[in-house]
Short mmCIF file of C-alpha atoms and ligand atoms in Angstrom, two decimals:
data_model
loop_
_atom_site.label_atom_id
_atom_site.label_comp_id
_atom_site.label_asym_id
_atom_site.label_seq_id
_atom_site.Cartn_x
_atom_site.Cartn_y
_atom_site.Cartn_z
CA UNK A 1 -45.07 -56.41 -24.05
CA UNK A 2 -42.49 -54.27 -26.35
CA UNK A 3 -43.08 -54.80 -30.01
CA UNK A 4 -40.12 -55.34 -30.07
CA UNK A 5 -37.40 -57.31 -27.90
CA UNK A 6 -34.04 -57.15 -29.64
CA UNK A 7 -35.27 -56.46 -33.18
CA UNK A 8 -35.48 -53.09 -34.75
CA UNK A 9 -38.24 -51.63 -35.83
CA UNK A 10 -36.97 -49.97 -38.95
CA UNK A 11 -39.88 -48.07 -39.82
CA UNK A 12 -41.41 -51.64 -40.45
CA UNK A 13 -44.95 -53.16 -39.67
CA UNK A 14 -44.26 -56.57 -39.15
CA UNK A 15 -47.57 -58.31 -38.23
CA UNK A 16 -47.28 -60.93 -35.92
CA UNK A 17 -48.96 -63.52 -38.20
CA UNK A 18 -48.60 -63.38 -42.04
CA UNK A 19 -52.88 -62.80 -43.19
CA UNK A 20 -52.91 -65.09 -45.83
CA UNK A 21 -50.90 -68.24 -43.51
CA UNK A 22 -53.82 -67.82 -41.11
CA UNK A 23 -56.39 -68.10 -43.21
CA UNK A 24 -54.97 -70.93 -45.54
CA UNK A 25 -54.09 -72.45 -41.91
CA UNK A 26 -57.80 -71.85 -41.18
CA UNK A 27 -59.09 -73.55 -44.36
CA UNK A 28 -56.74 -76.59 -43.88
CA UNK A 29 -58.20 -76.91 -40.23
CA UNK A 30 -62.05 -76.67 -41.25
CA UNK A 31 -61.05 -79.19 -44.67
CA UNK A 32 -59.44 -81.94 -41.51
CA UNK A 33 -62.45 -81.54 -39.60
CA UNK A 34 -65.51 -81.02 -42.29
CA UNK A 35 -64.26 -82.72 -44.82
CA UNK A 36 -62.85 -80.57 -48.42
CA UNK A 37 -66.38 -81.02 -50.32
CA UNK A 38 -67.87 -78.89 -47.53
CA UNK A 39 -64.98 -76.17 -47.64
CA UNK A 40 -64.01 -73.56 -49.99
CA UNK A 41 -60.82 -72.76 -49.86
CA UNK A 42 -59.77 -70.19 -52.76
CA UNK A 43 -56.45 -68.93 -50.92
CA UNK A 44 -53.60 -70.41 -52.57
CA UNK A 45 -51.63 -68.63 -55.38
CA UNK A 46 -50.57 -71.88 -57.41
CA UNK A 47 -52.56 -73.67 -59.58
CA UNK A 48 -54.09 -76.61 -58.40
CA UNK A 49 -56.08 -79.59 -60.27
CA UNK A 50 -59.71 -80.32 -59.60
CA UNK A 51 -58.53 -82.57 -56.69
CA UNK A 52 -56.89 -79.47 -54.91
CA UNK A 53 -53.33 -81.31 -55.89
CA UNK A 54 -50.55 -78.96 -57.20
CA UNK A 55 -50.20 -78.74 -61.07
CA UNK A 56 -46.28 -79.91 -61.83
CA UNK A 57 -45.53 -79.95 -65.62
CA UNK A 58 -44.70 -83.25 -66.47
CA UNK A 59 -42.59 -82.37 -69.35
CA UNK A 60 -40.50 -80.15 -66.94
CA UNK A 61 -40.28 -82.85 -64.12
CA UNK A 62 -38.54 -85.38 -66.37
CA UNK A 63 -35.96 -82.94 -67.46
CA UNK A 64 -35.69 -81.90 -63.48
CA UNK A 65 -35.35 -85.90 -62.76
CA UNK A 66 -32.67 -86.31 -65.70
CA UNK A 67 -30.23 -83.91 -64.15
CA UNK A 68 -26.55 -84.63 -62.63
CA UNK A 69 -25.34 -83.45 -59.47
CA UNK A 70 -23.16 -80.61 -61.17
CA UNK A 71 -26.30 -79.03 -62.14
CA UNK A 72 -27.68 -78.23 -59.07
CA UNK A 73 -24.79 -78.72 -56.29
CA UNK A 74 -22.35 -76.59 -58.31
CA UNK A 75 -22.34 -72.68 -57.59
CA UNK A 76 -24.03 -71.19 -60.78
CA UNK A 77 -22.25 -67.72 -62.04
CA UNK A 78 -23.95 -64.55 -59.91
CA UNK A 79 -25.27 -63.50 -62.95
CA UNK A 80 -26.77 -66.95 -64.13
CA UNK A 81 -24.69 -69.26 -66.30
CA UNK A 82 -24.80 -67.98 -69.98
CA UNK A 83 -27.46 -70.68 -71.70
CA UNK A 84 -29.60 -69.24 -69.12
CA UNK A 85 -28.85 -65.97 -70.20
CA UNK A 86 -30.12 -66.33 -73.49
CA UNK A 87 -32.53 -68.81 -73.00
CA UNK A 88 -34.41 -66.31 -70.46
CA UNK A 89 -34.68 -63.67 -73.13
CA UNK A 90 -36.21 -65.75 -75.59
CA UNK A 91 -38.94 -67.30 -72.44
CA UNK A 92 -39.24 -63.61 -71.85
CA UNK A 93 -39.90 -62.21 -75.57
CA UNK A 94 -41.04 -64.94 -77.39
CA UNK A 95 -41.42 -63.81 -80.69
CA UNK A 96 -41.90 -60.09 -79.68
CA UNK A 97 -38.29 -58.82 -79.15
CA UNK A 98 -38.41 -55.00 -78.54
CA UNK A 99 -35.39 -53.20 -80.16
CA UNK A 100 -32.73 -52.00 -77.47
CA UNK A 101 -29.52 -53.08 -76.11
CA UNK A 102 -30.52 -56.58 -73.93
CA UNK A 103 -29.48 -58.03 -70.90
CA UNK A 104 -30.02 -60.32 -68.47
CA UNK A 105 -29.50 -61.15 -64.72
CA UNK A 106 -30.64 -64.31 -63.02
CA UNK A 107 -32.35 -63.81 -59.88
CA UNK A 108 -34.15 -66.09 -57.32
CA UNK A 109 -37.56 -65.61 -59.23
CA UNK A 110 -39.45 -62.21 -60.20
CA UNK A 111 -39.45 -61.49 -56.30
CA UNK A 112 -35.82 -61.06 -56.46
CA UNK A 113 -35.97 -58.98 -59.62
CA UNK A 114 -38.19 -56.50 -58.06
CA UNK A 115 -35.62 -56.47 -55.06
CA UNK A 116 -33.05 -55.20 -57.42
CA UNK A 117 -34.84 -52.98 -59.37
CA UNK A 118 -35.94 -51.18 -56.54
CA UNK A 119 -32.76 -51.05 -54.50
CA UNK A 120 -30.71 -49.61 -58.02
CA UNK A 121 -33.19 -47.53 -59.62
CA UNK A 122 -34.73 -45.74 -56.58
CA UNK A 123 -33.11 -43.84 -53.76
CA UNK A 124 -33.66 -44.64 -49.75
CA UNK A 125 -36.88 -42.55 -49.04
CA UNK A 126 -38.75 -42.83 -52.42
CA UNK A 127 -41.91 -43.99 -53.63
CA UNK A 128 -42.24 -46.98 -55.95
CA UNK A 129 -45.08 -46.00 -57.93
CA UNK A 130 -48.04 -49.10 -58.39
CA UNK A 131 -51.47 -49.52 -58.97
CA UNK A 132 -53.96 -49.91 -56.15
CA UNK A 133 -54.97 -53.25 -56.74
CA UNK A 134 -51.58 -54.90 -56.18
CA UNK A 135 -49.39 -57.41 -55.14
CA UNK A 136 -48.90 -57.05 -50.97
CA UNK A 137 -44.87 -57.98 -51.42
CA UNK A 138 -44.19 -54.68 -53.24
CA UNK A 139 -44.58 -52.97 -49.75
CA UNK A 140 -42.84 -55.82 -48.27
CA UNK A 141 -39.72 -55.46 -50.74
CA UNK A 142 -39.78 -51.82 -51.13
CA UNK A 143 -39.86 -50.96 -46.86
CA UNK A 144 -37.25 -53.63 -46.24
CA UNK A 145 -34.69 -51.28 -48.47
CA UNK A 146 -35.79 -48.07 -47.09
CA UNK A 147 -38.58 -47.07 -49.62
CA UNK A 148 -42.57 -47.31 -49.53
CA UNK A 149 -45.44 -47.51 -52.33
CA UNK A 150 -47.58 -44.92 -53.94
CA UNK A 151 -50.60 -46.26 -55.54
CA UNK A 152 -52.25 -44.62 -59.05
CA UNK A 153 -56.20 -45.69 -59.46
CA UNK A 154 -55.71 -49.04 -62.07
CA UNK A 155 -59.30 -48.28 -63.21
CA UNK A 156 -61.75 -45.28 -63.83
CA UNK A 157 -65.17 -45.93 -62.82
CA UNK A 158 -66.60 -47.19 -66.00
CA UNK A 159 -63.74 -50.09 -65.74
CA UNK A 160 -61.36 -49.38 -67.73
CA UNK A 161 -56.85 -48.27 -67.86
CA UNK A 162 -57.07 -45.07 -65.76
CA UNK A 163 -54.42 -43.41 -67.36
CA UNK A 164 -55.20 -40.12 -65.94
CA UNK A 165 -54.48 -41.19 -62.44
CA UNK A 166 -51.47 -43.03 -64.13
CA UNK A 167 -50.51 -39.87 -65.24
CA UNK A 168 -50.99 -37.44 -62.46
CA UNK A 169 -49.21 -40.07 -59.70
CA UNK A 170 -46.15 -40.60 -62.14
CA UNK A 171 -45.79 -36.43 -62.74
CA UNK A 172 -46.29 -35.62 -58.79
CA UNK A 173 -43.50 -38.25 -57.46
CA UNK A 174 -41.30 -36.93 -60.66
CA UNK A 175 -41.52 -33.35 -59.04
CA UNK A 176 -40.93 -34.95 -55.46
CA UNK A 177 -37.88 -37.34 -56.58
CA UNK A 178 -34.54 -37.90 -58.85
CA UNK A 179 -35.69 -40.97 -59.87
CA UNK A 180 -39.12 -43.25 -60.12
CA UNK A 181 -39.28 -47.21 -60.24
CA UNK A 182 -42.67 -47.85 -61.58
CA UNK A 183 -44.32 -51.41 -61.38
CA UNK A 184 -46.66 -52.31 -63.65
CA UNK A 185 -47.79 -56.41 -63.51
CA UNK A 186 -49.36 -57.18 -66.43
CA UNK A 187 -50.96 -59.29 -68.03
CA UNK A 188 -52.81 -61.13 -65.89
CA UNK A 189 -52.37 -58.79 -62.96
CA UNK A 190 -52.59 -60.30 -59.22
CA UNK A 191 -55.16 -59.67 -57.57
CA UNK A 192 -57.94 -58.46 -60.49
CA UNK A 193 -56.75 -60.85 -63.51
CA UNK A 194 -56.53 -57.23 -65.68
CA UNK A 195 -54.16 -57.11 -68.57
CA UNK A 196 -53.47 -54.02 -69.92
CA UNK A 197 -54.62 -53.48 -73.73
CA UNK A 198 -52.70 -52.78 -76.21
CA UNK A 199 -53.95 -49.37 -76.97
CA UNK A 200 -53.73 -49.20 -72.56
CA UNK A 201 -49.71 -49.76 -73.27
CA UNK A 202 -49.73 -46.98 -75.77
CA UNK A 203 -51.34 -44.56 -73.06
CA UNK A 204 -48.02 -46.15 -71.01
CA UNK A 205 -45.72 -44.93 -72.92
CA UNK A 206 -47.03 -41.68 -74.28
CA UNK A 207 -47.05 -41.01 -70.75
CA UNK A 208 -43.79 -41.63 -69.71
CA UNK A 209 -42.47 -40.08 -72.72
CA UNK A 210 -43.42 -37.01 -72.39
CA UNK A 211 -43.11 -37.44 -68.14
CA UNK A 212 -39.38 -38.21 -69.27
CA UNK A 213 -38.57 -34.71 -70.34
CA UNK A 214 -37.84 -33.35 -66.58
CA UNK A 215 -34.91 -35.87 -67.61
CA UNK A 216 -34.85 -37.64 -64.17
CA UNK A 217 -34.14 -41.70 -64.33
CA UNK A 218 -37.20 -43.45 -64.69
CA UNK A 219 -37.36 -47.40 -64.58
CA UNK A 220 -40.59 -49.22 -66.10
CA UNK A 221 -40.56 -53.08 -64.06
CA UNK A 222 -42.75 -55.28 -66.02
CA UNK A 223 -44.13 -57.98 -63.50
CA UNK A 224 -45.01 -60.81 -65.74
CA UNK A 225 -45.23 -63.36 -63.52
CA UNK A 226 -48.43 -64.61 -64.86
CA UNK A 227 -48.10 -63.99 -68.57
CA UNK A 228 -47.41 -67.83 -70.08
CA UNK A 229 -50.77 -68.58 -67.99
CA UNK A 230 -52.94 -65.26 -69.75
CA UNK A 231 -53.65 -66.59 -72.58
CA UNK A 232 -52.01 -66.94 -76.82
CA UNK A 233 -48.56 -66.12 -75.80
CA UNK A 234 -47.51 -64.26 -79.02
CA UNK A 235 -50.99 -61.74 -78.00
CA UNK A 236 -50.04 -61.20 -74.51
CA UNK A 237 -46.39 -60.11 -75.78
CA UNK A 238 -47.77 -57.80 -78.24
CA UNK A 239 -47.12 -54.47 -76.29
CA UNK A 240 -43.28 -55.63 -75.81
CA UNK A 241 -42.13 -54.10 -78.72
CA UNK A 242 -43.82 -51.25 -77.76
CA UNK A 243 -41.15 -50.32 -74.85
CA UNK A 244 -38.65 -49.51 -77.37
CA UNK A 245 -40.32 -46.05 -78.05
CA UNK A 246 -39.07 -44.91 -74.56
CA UNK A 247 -36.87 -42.52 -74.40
CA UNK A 248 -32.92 -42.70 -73.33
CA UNK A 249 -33.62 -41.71 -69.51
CA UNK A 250 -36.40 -44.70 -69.26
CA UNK A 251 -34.95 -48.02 -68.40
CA UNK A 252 -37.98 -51.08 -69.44
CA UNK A 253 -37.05 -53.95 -66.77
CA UNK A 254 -39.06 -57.36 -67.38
CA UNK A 255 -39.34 -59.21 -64.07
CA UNK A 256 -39.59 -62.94 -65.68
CA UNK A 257 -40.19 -65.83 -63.10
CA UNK A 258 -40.19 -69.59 -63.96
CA UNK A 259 -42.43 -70.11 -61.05
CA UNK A 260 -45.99 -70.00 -62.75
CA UNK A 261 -44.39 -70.53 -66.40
CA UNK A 262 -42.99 -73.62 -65.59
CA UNK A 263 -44.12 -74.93 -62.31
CA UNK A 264 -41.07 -74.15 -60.83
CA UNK A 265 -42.22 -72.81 -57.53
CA UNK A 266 -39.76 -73.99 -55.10
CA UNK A 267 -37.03 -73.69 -57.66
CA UNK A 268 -36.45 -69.71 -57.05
CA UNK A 269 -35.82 -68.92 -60.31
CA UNK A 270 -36.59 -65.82 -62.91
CA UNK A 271 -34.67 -63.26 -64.24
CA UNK A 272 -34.30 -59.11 -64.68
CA UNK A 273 -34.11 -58.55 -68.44
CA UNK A 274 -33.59 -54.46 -69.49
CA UNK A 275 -34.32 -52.88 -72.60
CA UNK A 276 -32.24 -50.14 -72.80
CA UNK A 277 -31.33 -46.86 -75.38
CA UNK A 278 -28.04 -47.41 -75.14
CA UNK A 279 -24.94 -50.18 -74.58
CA UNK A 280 -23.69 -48.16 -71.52
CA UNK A 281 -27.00 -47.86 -69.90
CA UNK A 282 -27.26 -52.04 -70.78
CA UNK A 283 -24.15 -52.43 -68.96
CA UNK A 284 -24.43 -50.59 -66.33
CA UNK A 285 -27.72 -52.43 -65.44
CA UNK A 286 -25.71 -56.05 -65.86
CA UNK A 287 -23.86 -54.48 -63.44
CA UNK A 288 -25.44 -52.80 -60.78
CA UNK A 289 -27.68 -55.81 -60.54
CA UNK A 290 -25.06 -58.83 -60.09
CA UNK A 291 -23.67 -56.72 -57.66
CA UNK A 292 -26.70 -56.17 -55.56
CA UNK A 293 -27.16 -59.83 -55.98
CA UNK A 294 -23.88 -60.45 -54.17
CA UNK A 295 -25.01 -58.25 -51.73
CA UNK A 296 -27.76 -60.01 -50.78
CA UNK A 297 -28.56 -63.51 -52.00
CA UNK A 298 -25.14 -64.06 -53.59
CA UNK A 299 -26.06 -66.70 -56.63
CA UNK A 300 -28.92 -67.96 -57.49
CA UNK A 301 -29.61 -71.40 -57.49
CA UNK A 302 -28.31 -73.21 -60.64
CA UNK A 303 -31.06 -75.96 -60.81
CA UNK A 304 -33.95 -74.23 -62.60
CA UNK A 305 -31.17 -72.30 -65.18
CA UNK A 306 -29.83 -75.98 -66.35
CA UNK A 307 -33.71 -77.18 -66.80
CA UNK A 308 -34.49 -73.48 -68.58
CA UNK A 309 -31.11 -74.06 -70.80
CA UNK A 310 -32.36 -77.73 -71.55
CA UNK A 311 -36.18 -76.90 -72.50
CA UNK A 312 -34.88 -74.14 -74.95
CA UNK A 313 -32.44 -75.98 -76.61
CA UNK A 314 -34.38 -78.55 -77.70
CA UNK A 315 -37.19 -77.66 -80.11
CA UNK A 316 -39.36 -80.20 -79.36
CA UNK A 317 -39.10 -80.53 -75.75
CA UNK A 318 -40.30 -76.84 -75.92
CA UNK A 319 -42.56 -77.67 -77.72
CA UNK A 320 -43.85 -80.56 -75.63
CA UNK A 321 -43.62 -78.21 -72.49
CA UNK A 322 -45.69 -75.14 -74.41
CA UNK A 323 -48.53 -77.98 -75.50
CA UNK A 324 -48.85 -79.33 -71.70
CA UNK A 325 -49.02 -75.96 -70.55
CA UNK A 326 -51.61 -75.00 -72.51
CA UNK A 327 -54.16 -78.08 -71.10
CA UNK A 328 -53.47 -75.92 -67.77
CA UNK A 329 -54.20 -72.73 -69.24
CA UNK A 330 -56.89 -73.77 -70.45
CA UNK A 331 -58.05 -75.36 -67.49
CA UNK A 332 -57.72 -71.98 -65.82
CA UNK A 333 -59.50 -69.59 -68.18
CA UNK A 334 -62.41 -72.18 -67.77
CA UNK A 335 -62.13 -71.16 -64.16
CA UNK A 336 -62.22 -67.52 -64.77
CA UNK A 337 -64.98 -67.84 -67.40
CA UNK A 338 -66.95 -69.72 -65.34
CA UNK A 339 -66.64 -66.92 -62.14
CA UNK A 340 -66.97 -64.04 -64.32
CA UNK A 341 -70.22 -65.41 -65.75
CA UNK A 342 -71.30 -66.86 -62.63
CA UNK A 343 -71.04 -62.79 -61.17
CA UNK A 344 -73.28 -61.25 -63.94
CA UNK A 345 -75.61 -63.99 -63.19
CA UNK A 346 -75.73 -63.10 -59.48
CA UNK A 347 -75.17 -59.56 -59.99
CA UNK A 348 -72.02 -59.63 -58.21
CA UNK A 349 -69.68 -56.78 -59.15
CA UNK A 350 -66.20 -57.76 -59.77
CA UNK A 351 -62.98 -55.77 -60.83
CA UNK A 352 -62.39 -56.22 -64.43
CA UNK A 353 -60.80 -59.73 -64.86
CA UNK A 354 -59.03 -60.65 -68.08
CA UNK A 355 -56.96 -63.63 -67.18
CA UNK A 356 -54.82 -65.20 -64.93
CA UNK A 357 -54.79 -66.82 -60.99
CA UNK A 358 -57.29 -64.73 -59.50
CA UNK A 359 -60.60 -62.46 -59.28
CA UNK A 360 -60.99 -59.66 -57.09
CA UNK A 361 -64.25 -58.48 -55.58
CA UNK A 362 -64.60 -54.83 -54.57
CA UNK A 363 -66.02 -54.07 -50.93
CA UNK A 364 -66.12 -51.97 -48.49
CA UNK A 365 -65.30 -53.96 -45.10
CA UNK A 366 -62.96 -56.93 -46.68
CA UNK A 367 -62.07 -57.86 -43.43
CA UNK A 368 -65.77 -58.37 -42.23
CA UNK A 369 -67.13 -60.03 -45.26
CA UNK A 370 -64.04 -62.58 -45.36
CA UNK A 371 -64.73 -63.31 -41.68
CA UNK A 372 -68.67 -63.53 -42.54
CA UNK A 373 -67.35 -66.01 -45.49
CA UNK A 374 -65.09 -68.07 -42.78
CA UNK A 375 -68.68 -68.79 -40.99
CA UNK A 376 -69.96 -70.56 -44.12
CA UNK A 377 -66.84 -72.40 -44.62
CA UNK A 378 -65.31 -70.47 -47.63
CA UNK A 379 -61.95 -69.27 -46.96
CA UNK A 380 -60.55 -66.09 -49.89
CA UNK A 381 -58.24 -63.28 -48.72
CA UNK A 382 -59.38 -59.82 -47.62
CA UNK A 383 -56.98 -57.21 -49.53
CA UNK A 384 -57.55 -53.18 -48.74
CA UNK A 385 -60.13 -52.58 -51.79
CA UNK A 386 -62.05 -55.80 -51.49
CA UNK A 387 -61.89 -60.02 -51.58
CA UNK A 388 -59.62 -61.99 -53.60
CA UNK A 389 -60.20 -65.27 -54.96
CA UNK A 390 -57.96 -67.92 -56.44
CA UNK A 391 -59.97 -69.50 -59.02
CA UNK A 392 -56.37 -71.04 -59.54
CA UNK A 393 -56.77 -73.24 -56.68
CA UNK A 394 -60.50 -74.21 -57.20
CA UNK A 395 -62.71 -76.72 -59.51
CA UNK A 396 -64.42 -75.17 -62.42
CA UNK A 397 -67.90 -75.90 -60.56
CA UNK A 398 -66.86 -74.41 -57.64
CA UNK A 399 -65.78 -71.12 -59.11
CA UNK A 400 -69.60 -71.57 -60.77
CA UNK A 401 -71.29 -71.77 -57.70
CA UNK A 402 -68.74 -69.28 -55.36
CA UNK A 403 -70.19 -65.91 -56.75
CA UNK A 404 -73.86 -65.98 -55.08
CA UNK A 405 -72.46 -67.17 -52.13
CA UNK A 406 -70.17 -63.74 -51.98
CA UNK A 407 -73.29 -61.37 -53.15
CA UNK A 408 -75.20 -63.06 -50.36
CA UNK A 409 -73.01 -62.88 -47.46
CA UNK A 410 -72.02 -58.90 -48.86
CA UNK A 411 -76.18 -58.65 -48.64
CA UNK A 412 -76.62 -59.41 -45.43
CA UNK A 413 -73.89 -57.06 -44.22
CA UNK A 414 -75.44 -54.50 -46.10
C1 PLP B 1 -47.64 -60.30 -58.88
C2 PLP B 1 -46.52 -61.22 -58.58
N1 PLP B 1 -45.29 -60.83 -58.91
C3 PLP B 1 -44.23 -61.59 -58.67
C4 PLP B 1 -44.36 -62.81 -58.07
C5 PLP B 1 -43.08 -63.52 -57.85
O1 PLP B 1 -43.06 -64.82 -57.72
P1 PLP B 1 -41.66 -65.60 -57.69
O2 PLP B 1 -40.73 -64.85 -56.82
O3 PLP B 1 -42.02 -66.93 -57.18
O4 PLP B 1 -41.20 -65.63 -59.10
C6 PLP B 1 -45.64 -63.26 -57.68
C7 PLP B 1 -45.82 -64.54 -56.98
O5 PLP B 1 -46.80 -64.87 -56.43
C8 PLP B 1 -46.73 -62.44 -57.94
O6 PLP B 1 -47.97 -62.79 -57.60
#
């Protein structure tokens, strides 16, 4: 049969089932049949109590249950409505504001962010320069506009920023191109939990700073999807500042999404916030970016911008939200502690893991040890450098007990 019937190809790969929906459907099939005490199932990107129920914020669900019908039936502005403007920036910053002219466009989460960045800072045919290690969807967004993904190395071999191979990737697609969209996600980074240090950010910028003087259009997308669920939140906004030192022709864009911060999955919500030199280059981003929203999911939806607008203007209902988080956050870097330590134990070798949803374990044959893993009843995604796990969707004791069970199945295929 045709790969095709009445499609078009569009220099696309479009498998015929989605990895990760097979094996979560997989997991959800051997949890019916064996029971969940007998399955692992570390799959899922949302966190997930001991009792493999979604976490929902309380705090956030009574504001979402207060609402009136005009604020989520009505259309909200293309841009976002205006409290959501603001509010954004300060979810965004926190107390870290870097200096620069501002702005902010509401999008249907950080996915849709990196849709627009991409489509107006990048021409059809270019690279989007990432790491590696990275989040699948980049491809996804960046070949459904016309462009693909060049990867840098995210670490040198004793485990650590590899701003070299930062370096050299940025300068060769700078000699290729007019322009370069670069995505960093940090902190927190899915799939290896890495944050980038603050002395890491420095490298960042240096680097772009002096890549900057061929004078081509360079845009920086911060993915912080995961960074209210890293850790102190004033620490893991430390470097933001730190964009302002970019020069004129480098455009900072932070992809903010509600959908970790706030449990706000389903919601669609997040927003594109630039730092910019100059009020013209501001504008011109406020622009080009509703614009491209028309053109492709019109508004966003308005229901997640009232509940944002609500939470921040009301000091203690932040407040309230920011404590309940933190029991979560908590709950999580328990996880991750507990993994991490777990793999010295075992002598397991994992990618260097800071924070965040997930651990990554570097191997040769992914696709062999996850099947080898499926045997034993423990279910983890295969990426192109090695396993990932969710320790976001799994019980402290689990994510104890998971590591040996890895190092022994990657034995035996040894
Ligand atoms: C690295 C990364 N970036 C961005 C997102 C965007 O999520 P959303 O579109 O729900 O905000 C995700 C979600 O899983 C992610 O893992």
């Amino acid at each position: 049969m045709a790969e095709y019937i009445l499609a078009r190809k569009n220099n696309r790969n479009i498998p015929r089932e989605d990895k990760i929906f097979g094996i979560s459907s997989r997991a959800k099939a051997a949890i019916a049949e064996k029971g969940k005490d007998n399955v692992i199932s570390g799959t899922i990107g949302a966190l997930l109590d001991d009792d493999g129920k979604l976490v929902v914020l309380q705090s956030v669900d009574e504001v979402f249950r207060s609402l009136k019908p005009v604020d989520y039936a009505e259309y909200a502005p293309i841009g976002g409505t205006q409290p959501f403007r603001e509010a954004v920036k300060k979810a965004a910053f926190g107390s870290s504001v870097p200096e620069g002219y501002i702005e902010a466009v509401a999008t249907p989460g950080g996915t849709g962010s990196i849709r627009n960045v991409i489509s107006n800072y990048s021409e059809p045919g270019d690279k989007v320069l990432t790491s590696d290690w990275h989040w699948a969807p980049y491809g996804t967004i960046s070949g459904e506009i016309g462009r693909s993904i060049a990867t840098f190395e995210l670490f040198t071999e004793d485990g650590t920023f590899n701003a070299d191979s930062f370096r050299a990737a940025s300068s060769a697609l700078l000699a290729e191109q007019n322009s370069l969209v670069i995505i960093l996600n940090t902190p927190a980074h899915n799939p290896t939990g890495y944050s980038l240090t603050d002395e890491d950010w420095d490298k960042v910028i240096d680097i772009l700073t002096e890549e900057a003087k061929c004078g081509k259009a360079i845009a920086l997308l911060v993915d912080s999807a995961y960074i209210d669920f890293a850790g102190d939140e004033d620490k893991y906004r430390s470097f933001m500042p730190g964009l302002s030192r970019l020069p004129e022709n480098v455009i900072s864009i932070v992809a903010y999404s509600l959908s970790k911060t706030f449990t706000l999955y389903g919601a669609r919500c997040g927003a594109m916030i630039c730092v910019a030199k100059t009020p013209e280059i501001a504008e011109e981003f406020k622009r080009v970016a509703e614009y491209s929203s028309r053109g492709s999911w019109s508004n966003s939806a308005k229901i997640a911008q009232v509940i944002l607008s609500r939470i921040y203007g009301d000091p203690e209902l932040l407040d309230k939200v920011n404590q309940e988080r933190k029991i979560y956050r908590d709950m999580l870097a328990a996880r991750g502690r507990a993994f991490s330590e777990a793999a010295v134990e075992c002598g397991l070798k994992i990618v260097p893991y800071d924070a965040g949803f997930f651990v990554s374990v570097p191997c040769d044959d992914p696709d062999g040890i996850s099947r080898k893993l499926e045997e034993r009843d423990v279910f983890l995604v295969p990426l192109a450098k090695g396993i990932r796990v969710s320790v976001a969707s799994l019980p402290e004791e689990t994510c104890r007990k998971l590591p040996a069970i890895i190092k022994e199945v990657m034995d035996c295929e040894n």
